[in-house]
PDB file of C-alpha atoms in Angstrom:
ATOM      1  CA  MET S   1     236.467 205.465 -54.597  1.00  0.00           C
ATOM      2  CA  GLY S   2     235.561 208.596 -53.526  1.00  0.00           C
ATOM      3  CA  LEU S   3     231.826 210.427 -54.263  1.00  0.00           C
ATOM      4  CA  ASP S   4     234.381 213.550 -55.069  1.00  0.00           C
ATOM      5  CA  THR S   5     235.989 211.830 -58.089  1.00  0.00           C
ATOM      6  CA  ASP S   6     233.433 209.048 -59.483  1.00  0.00           C
ATOM      7  CA  TYR S   7     231.281 210.132 -62.228  1.00  0.00           C
ATOM      8  CA  TYR S   8     227.026 208.956 -62.873  1.00  0.00           C
ATOM      9  CA  VAL S   9     224.883 208.849 -65.531  1.00  0.00           C
ATOM     10  CA  ILE S  10     221.624 209.851 -63.920  1.00  0.00           C
ATOM     11  CA  LYS S  11     218.237 210.936 -64.977  1.00  0.00           C
ATOM     12  CA  THR S  12     217.521 214.337 -65.296  1.00  0.00           C
ATOM     13  CA  ALA S  13     214.186 213.584 -63.901  1.00  0.00           C
ATOM     14  CA  VAL S  14     215.271 213.136 -60.534  1.00  0.00           C
ATOM     15  CA  LEU S  15     217.854 216.141 -60.468  1.00  0.00           C
ATOM     16  CA  PRO S  16     217.111 219.136 -57.619  1.00  0.00           C
ATOM     17  CA  GLU S  17     215.857 222.453 -59.539  1.00  0.00           C
ATOM     18  CA  ILE S  18     218.709 224.310 -59.399  1.00  0.00           C
ATOM     19  CA  LEU S  19     220.898 221.033 -61.238  1.00  0.00           C
ATOM     20  CA  ARG S  20     217.643 221.227 -64.143  1.00  0.00           C
ATOM     21  CA  LYS S  21     218.492 224.616 -64.150  1.00  0.00           C
ATOM     22  CA  THR S  22     222.175 224.465 -64.823  1.00  0.00           C
ATOM     23  CA  ILE S  23     221.490 222.437 -67.753  1.00  0.00           C
ATOM     24  CA  MET S  24     219.196 224.725 -69.633  1.00  0.00           C
ATOM     25  CA  ALA S  25     221.538 226.978 -68.575  1.00  0.00           C
ATOM     26  CA  LYS S  26     224.185 226.299 -70.412  1.00  0.00           C
ATOM     27  CA  GLU S  27     222.515 224.501 -73.222  1.00  0.00           C
ATOM     28  CA  LEU S  28     221.015 228.570 -74.026  1.00  0.00           C
ATOM     29  CA  LEU S  29     224.986 229.527 -74.083  1.00  0.00           C
ATOM     30  CA  GLN S  30     225.710 226.622 -76.156  1.00  0.00           C
ATOM     31  CA  GLN S  31     222.894 227.491 -78.471  1.00  0.00           C
ATOM     32  CA  GLN S  32     223.611 230.786 -78.678  1.00  0.00           C
ATOM     33  CA  LYS S  33     219.972 231.649 -78.284  1.00  0.00           C
ATOM     34  CA  VAL S  34     221.177 233.851 -74.886  1.00  0.00           C
ATOM     35  CA  ALA S  35     224.352 235.940 -75.559  1.00  0.00           C
ATOM     36  CA  THR S  36     225.798 235.889 -72.000  1.00  0.00           C
ATOM     37  CA  VAL S  37     225.630 234.282 -68.639  1.00  0.00           C
ATOM     38  CA  ASN S  38     223.598 236.810 -66.912  1.00  0.00           C
ATOM     39  CA  ASP S  39     220.496 236.830 -70.011  1.00  0.00           C
ATOM     40  CA  ALA S  40     220.883 232.565 -69.396  1.00  0.00           C
ATOM     41  CA  VAL S  41     220.638 233.049 -65.934  1.00  0.00           C
ATOM     42  CA  GLN S  42     217.480 235.469 -65.697  1.00  0.00           C
ATOM     43  CA  LYS S  43     215.535 233.035 -68.339  1.00  0.00           C
ATOM     44  CA  VAL S  44     215.922 230.259 -66.141  1.00  0.00           C
ATOM     45  CA  GLY S  45     215.082 231.970 -62.631  1.00  0.00           C
ATOM     46  CA  MET S  46     218.305 231.041 -60.611  1.00  0.00           C
ATOM     47  CA  SER S  47     220.869 233.312 -59.575  1.00  0.00           C
ATOM     48  CA  ARG S  48     224.984 233.661 -61.522  1.00  0.00           C
ATOM     49  CA  SER S  49     226.267 232.556 -58.571  1.00  0.00           C
ATOM     50  CA  VAL S  50     224.348 229.518 -58.414  1.00  0.00           C
ATOM     51  CA  PHE S  51     225.365 228.871 -61.737  1.00  0.00           C
ATOM     52  CA  TYR S  52     229.049 229.218 -61.679  1.00  0.00           C
ATOM     53  CA  LYS S  53     228.497 227.084 -58.634  1.00  0.00           C
ATOM     54  CA  TYR S  54     227.471 224.317 -60.801  1.00  0.00           C
ATOM     55  CA  ARG S  55     228.049 224.730 -64.098  1.00  0.00           C
ATOM     56  CA  ASP S  56     231.876 222.931 -64.451  1.00  0.00           C
ATOM     57  CA  HIS S  57     230.432 219.343 -62.404  1.00  0.00           C
ATOM     58  CA  ILE S  58     226.885 218.990 -64.353  1.00  0.00           C
ATOM     59  CA  PHE S  59     226.737 217.746 -68.155  1.00  0.00           C
ATOM     60  CA  PRO S  60     225.762 215.554 -70.866  1.00  0.00           C
ATOM     61  CA  PHE S  61     227.531 212.763 -70.890  1.00  0.00           C
ATOM     62  CA  TYR S  62     226.505 211.403 -74.058  1.00  0.00           C
ATOM     63  CA  GLU S  63     227.095 207.525 -73.909  1.00  0.00           C
ATOM     64  CA  PHE S  64     231.103 207.676 -76.424  1.00  0.00           C
ATOM     65  CA  ASN S  65     230.796 206.250 -79.767  1.00  0.00           C
ATOM     66  CA  ARG S  66     233.278 204.352 -81.531  1.00  0.00           C
ATOM     67  CA  GLY S  67     235.231 207.738 -83.095  1.00  0.00           C
ATOM     68  CA  ARG S  68     233.890 210.159 -80.135  1.00  0.00           C
ATOM     69  CA  ILE S  69     236.962 212.954 -79.817  1.00  0.00           C
ATOM     70  CA  VAL S  70     236.981 214.083 -76.169  1.00  0.00           C
ATOM     71  CA  THR S  71     238.304 217.612 -75.603  1.00  0.00           C
ATOM     72  CA  LEU S  72     239.589 218.172 -72.494  1.00  0.00           C
ATOM     73  CA  GLY S  73     240.821 221.200 -69.373  1.00  0.00           C
ATOM     74  CA  LEU S  74     243.712 220.229 -67.642  1.00  0.00           C
ATOM     75  CA  THR S  75     245.743 221.944 -64.821  1.00  0.00           C
ATOM     76  CA  LEU S  76     249.187 220.792 -64.343  1.00  0.00           C
ATOM     77  CA  GLU S  77     251.732 221.947 -62.190  1.00  0.00           C
ATOM     78  CA  ASP S  78     254.812 222.867 -63.568  1.00  0.00           C
ATOM     79  CA  ARG S  79     257.367 219.890 -63.289  1.00  0.00           C
ATOM     80  CA  PRO S  80     259.373 218.646 -65.346  1.00  0.00           C
ATOM     81  CA  GLY S  81     258.087 215.399 -66.590  1.00  0.00           C
ATOM     82  CA  VAL S  82     254.489 216.002 -65.696  1.00  0.00           C
ATOM     83  CA  LEU S  83     253.152 216.609 -69.253  1.00  0.00           C
ATOM     84  CA  SER S  84     255.327 213.549 -70.509  1.00  0.00           C
ATOM     85  CA  SER S  85     253.351 211.001 -67.706  1.00  0.00           C
ATOM     86  CA  LEU S  86     250.028 212.057 -68.859  1.00  0.00           C
ATOM     87  CA  LEU S  87     250.163 211.815 -72.027  1.00  0.00           C
ATOM     88  CA  ASP S  88     252.176 208.371 -71.642  1.00  0.00           C
ATOM     89  CA  ARG S  89     248.608 207.820 -69.270  1.00  0.00           C
ATOM     90  CA  ILE S  90     246.272 208.482 -72.467  1.00  0.00           C
ATOM     91  CA  ALA S  91     248.755 206.563 -74.887  1.00  0.00           C
ATOM     92  CA  ARG S  92     248.432 203.482 -72.575  1.00  0.00           C
ATOM     93  CA  ALA S  93     244.802 203.487 -71.838  1.00  0.00           C
ATOM     94  CA  GLY S  94     244.454 203.378 -75.898  1.00  0.00           C
ATOM     95  CA  GLY S  95     243.393 207.225 -76.014  1.00  0.00           C
ATOM     96  CA  ASN S  96     244.858 208.775 -80.099  1.00  0.00           C
ATOM     97  CA  ILE S  97     245.448 212.251 -78.513  1.00  0.00           C
ATOM     98  CA  LEU S  98     245.261 214.489 -81.726  1.00  0.00           C
ATOM     99  CA  THR S  99     245.913 218.498 -80.199  1.00  0.00           C
ATOM    100  CA  ILE S 100     247.345 219.118 -77.621  1.00  0.00           C
ATOM    101  CA  ASN S 101     247.787 223.066 -76.378  1.00  0.00           C
ATOM    102  CA  GLN S 102     249.772 224.333 -72.945  1.00  0.00           C
ATOM    103  CA  ASN S 103     249.796 228.034 -71.743  1.00  0.00           C
ATOM    104  CA  ILE S 104     252.965 229.212 -70.448  1.00  0.00           C
ATOM    105  CA  PRO S 105     253.126 228.413 -66.329  1.00  0.00           C
ATOM    106  CA  ILE S 106     252.026 231.142 -64.642  1.00  0.00           C
ATOM    107  CA  HIS S 107     252.335 230.321 -60.304  1.00  0.00           C
ATOM    108  CA  GLY S 108     253.697 226.834 -60.879  1.00  0.00           C
ATOM    109  CA  THR S 109     250.515 226.297 -63.019  1.00  0.00           C
ATOM    110  CA  ALA S 110     250.035 225.873 -65.909  1.00  0.00           C
ATOM    111  CA  ASN S 111     246.408 224.726 -68.297  1.00  0.00           C
ATOM    112  CA  LEU S 112     246.418 222.187 -70.695  1.00  0.00           C
ATOM    113  CA  THR S 113     243.515 221.898 -73.394  1.00  0.00           C
ATOM    114  CA  LEU S 114     244.069 218.446 -75.319  1.00  0.00           C
ATOM    115  CA  SER S 115     241.578 216.433 -77.755  1.00  0.00           C
ATOM    116  CA  VAL S 116     241.565 212.516 -77.878  1.00  0.00           C
ATOM    117  CA  ARG S 117     240.043 210.474 -79.818  1.00  0.00           C
ATOM    118  CA  THR S 118     238.612 207.667 -77.713  1.00  0.00           C
ATOM    119  CA  ALA S 119     237.844 205.174 -80.538  1.00  0.00           C
ATOM    120  CA  ASN S 120     240.100 202.486 -78.981  1.00  0.00           C
ATOM    121  CA  LEU S 121     239.938 203.118 -75.466  1.00  0.00           C
ATOM    122  CA  ARG S 122     240.652 200.757 -73.055  1.00  0.00           C
ATOM    123  CA  GLY S 123     238.607 201.309 -69.752  1.00  0.00           C
ATOM    124  CA  GLY S 124     235.855 203.392 -70.902  1.00  0.00           C
ATOM    125  CA  PRO S 125     236.901 206.995 -70.645  1.00  0.00           C
ATOM    126  CA  GLU S 126     235.515 207.239 -66.809  1.00  0.00           C
ATOM    127  CA  GLY S 127     238.598 205.208 -67.029  1.00  0.00           C
ATOM    128  CA  LEU S 128     240.965 207.641 -67.301  1.00  0.00           C
ATOM    129  CA  PHE S 129     238.983 210.753 -66.284  1.00  0.00           C
ATOM    130  CA  ARG S 130     239.951 209.135 -62.457  1.00  0.00           C
ATOM    131  CA  GLY S 131     243.613 208.114 -63.783  1.00  0.00           C
ATOM    132  CA  LEU S 132     244.090 211.316 -65.209  1.00  0.00           C
ATOM    133  CA  GLU S 133     242.534 212.868 -61.844  1.00  0.00           C
ATOM    134  CA  LYS S 134     244.947 210.417 -59.662  1.00  0.00           C
ATOM    135  CA  SER S 135     248.301 211.011 -61.753  1.00  0.00           C
ATOM    136  CA  ASP S 136     250.936 212.552 -59.613  1.00  0.00           C
ATOM    137  CA  GLY S 137     250.936 216.743 -60.621  1.00  0.00           C
ATOM    138  CA  VAL S 138     247.605 217.207 -61.836  1.00  0.00           C
ATOM    139  CA  GLN S 139     245.399 219.663 -60.069  1.00  0.00           C
ATOM    140  CA  LYS S 140     242.276 219.489 -62.348  1.00  0.00           C
ATOM    141  CA  VAL S 141     240.971 217.381 -65.505  1.00  0.00           C
ATOM    142  CA  GLU S 142     237.292 218.860 -67.154  1.00  0.00           C
ATOM    143  CA  ILE S 143     234.905 217.930 -70.016  1.00  0.00           C
ATOM    144  CA  LEU S 144     235.386 221.117 -71.727  1.00  0.00           C
ATOM    145  CA  ALA S 145     233.759 219.456 -75.455  1.00  0.00           C
ATOM    146  CA  GLN S 146     232.313 215.924 -76.839  1.00  0.00           C
ATOM    147  CA  GLU S 147     231.823 215.186 -80.624  1.00  0.00           C
TER     148      GLU S 147
END
């Protein structure tokens, strides 16, 4: 159990102010209340560099209801079998893969976006994400969207 790969649900009230500002800036962008990252960070009173430092590490983690769809972004090593074993892991966990989009590999890595229905997911989403992060040939896993 490494703190760098664990996920927790934490009340916003106990988060440091800079993390709350990151959340606010991301919400402004998502709701299209501002046009650019510059506008968002200026409105909440933080620097762009700090926003970029935290933006990929803090997000609303709503309870996954039956039928929820999660879109993941992954960076994979360009080796035979990496994608196949990743898809097999998701299927064995009970995830239903809805879409797959893999870019052409550049410099030995390929970006992959996939959407997974979590209705029958065994072990919960945290278990799946942790397993994907530890998969051979997977360099990065991030949640891009939840529905």
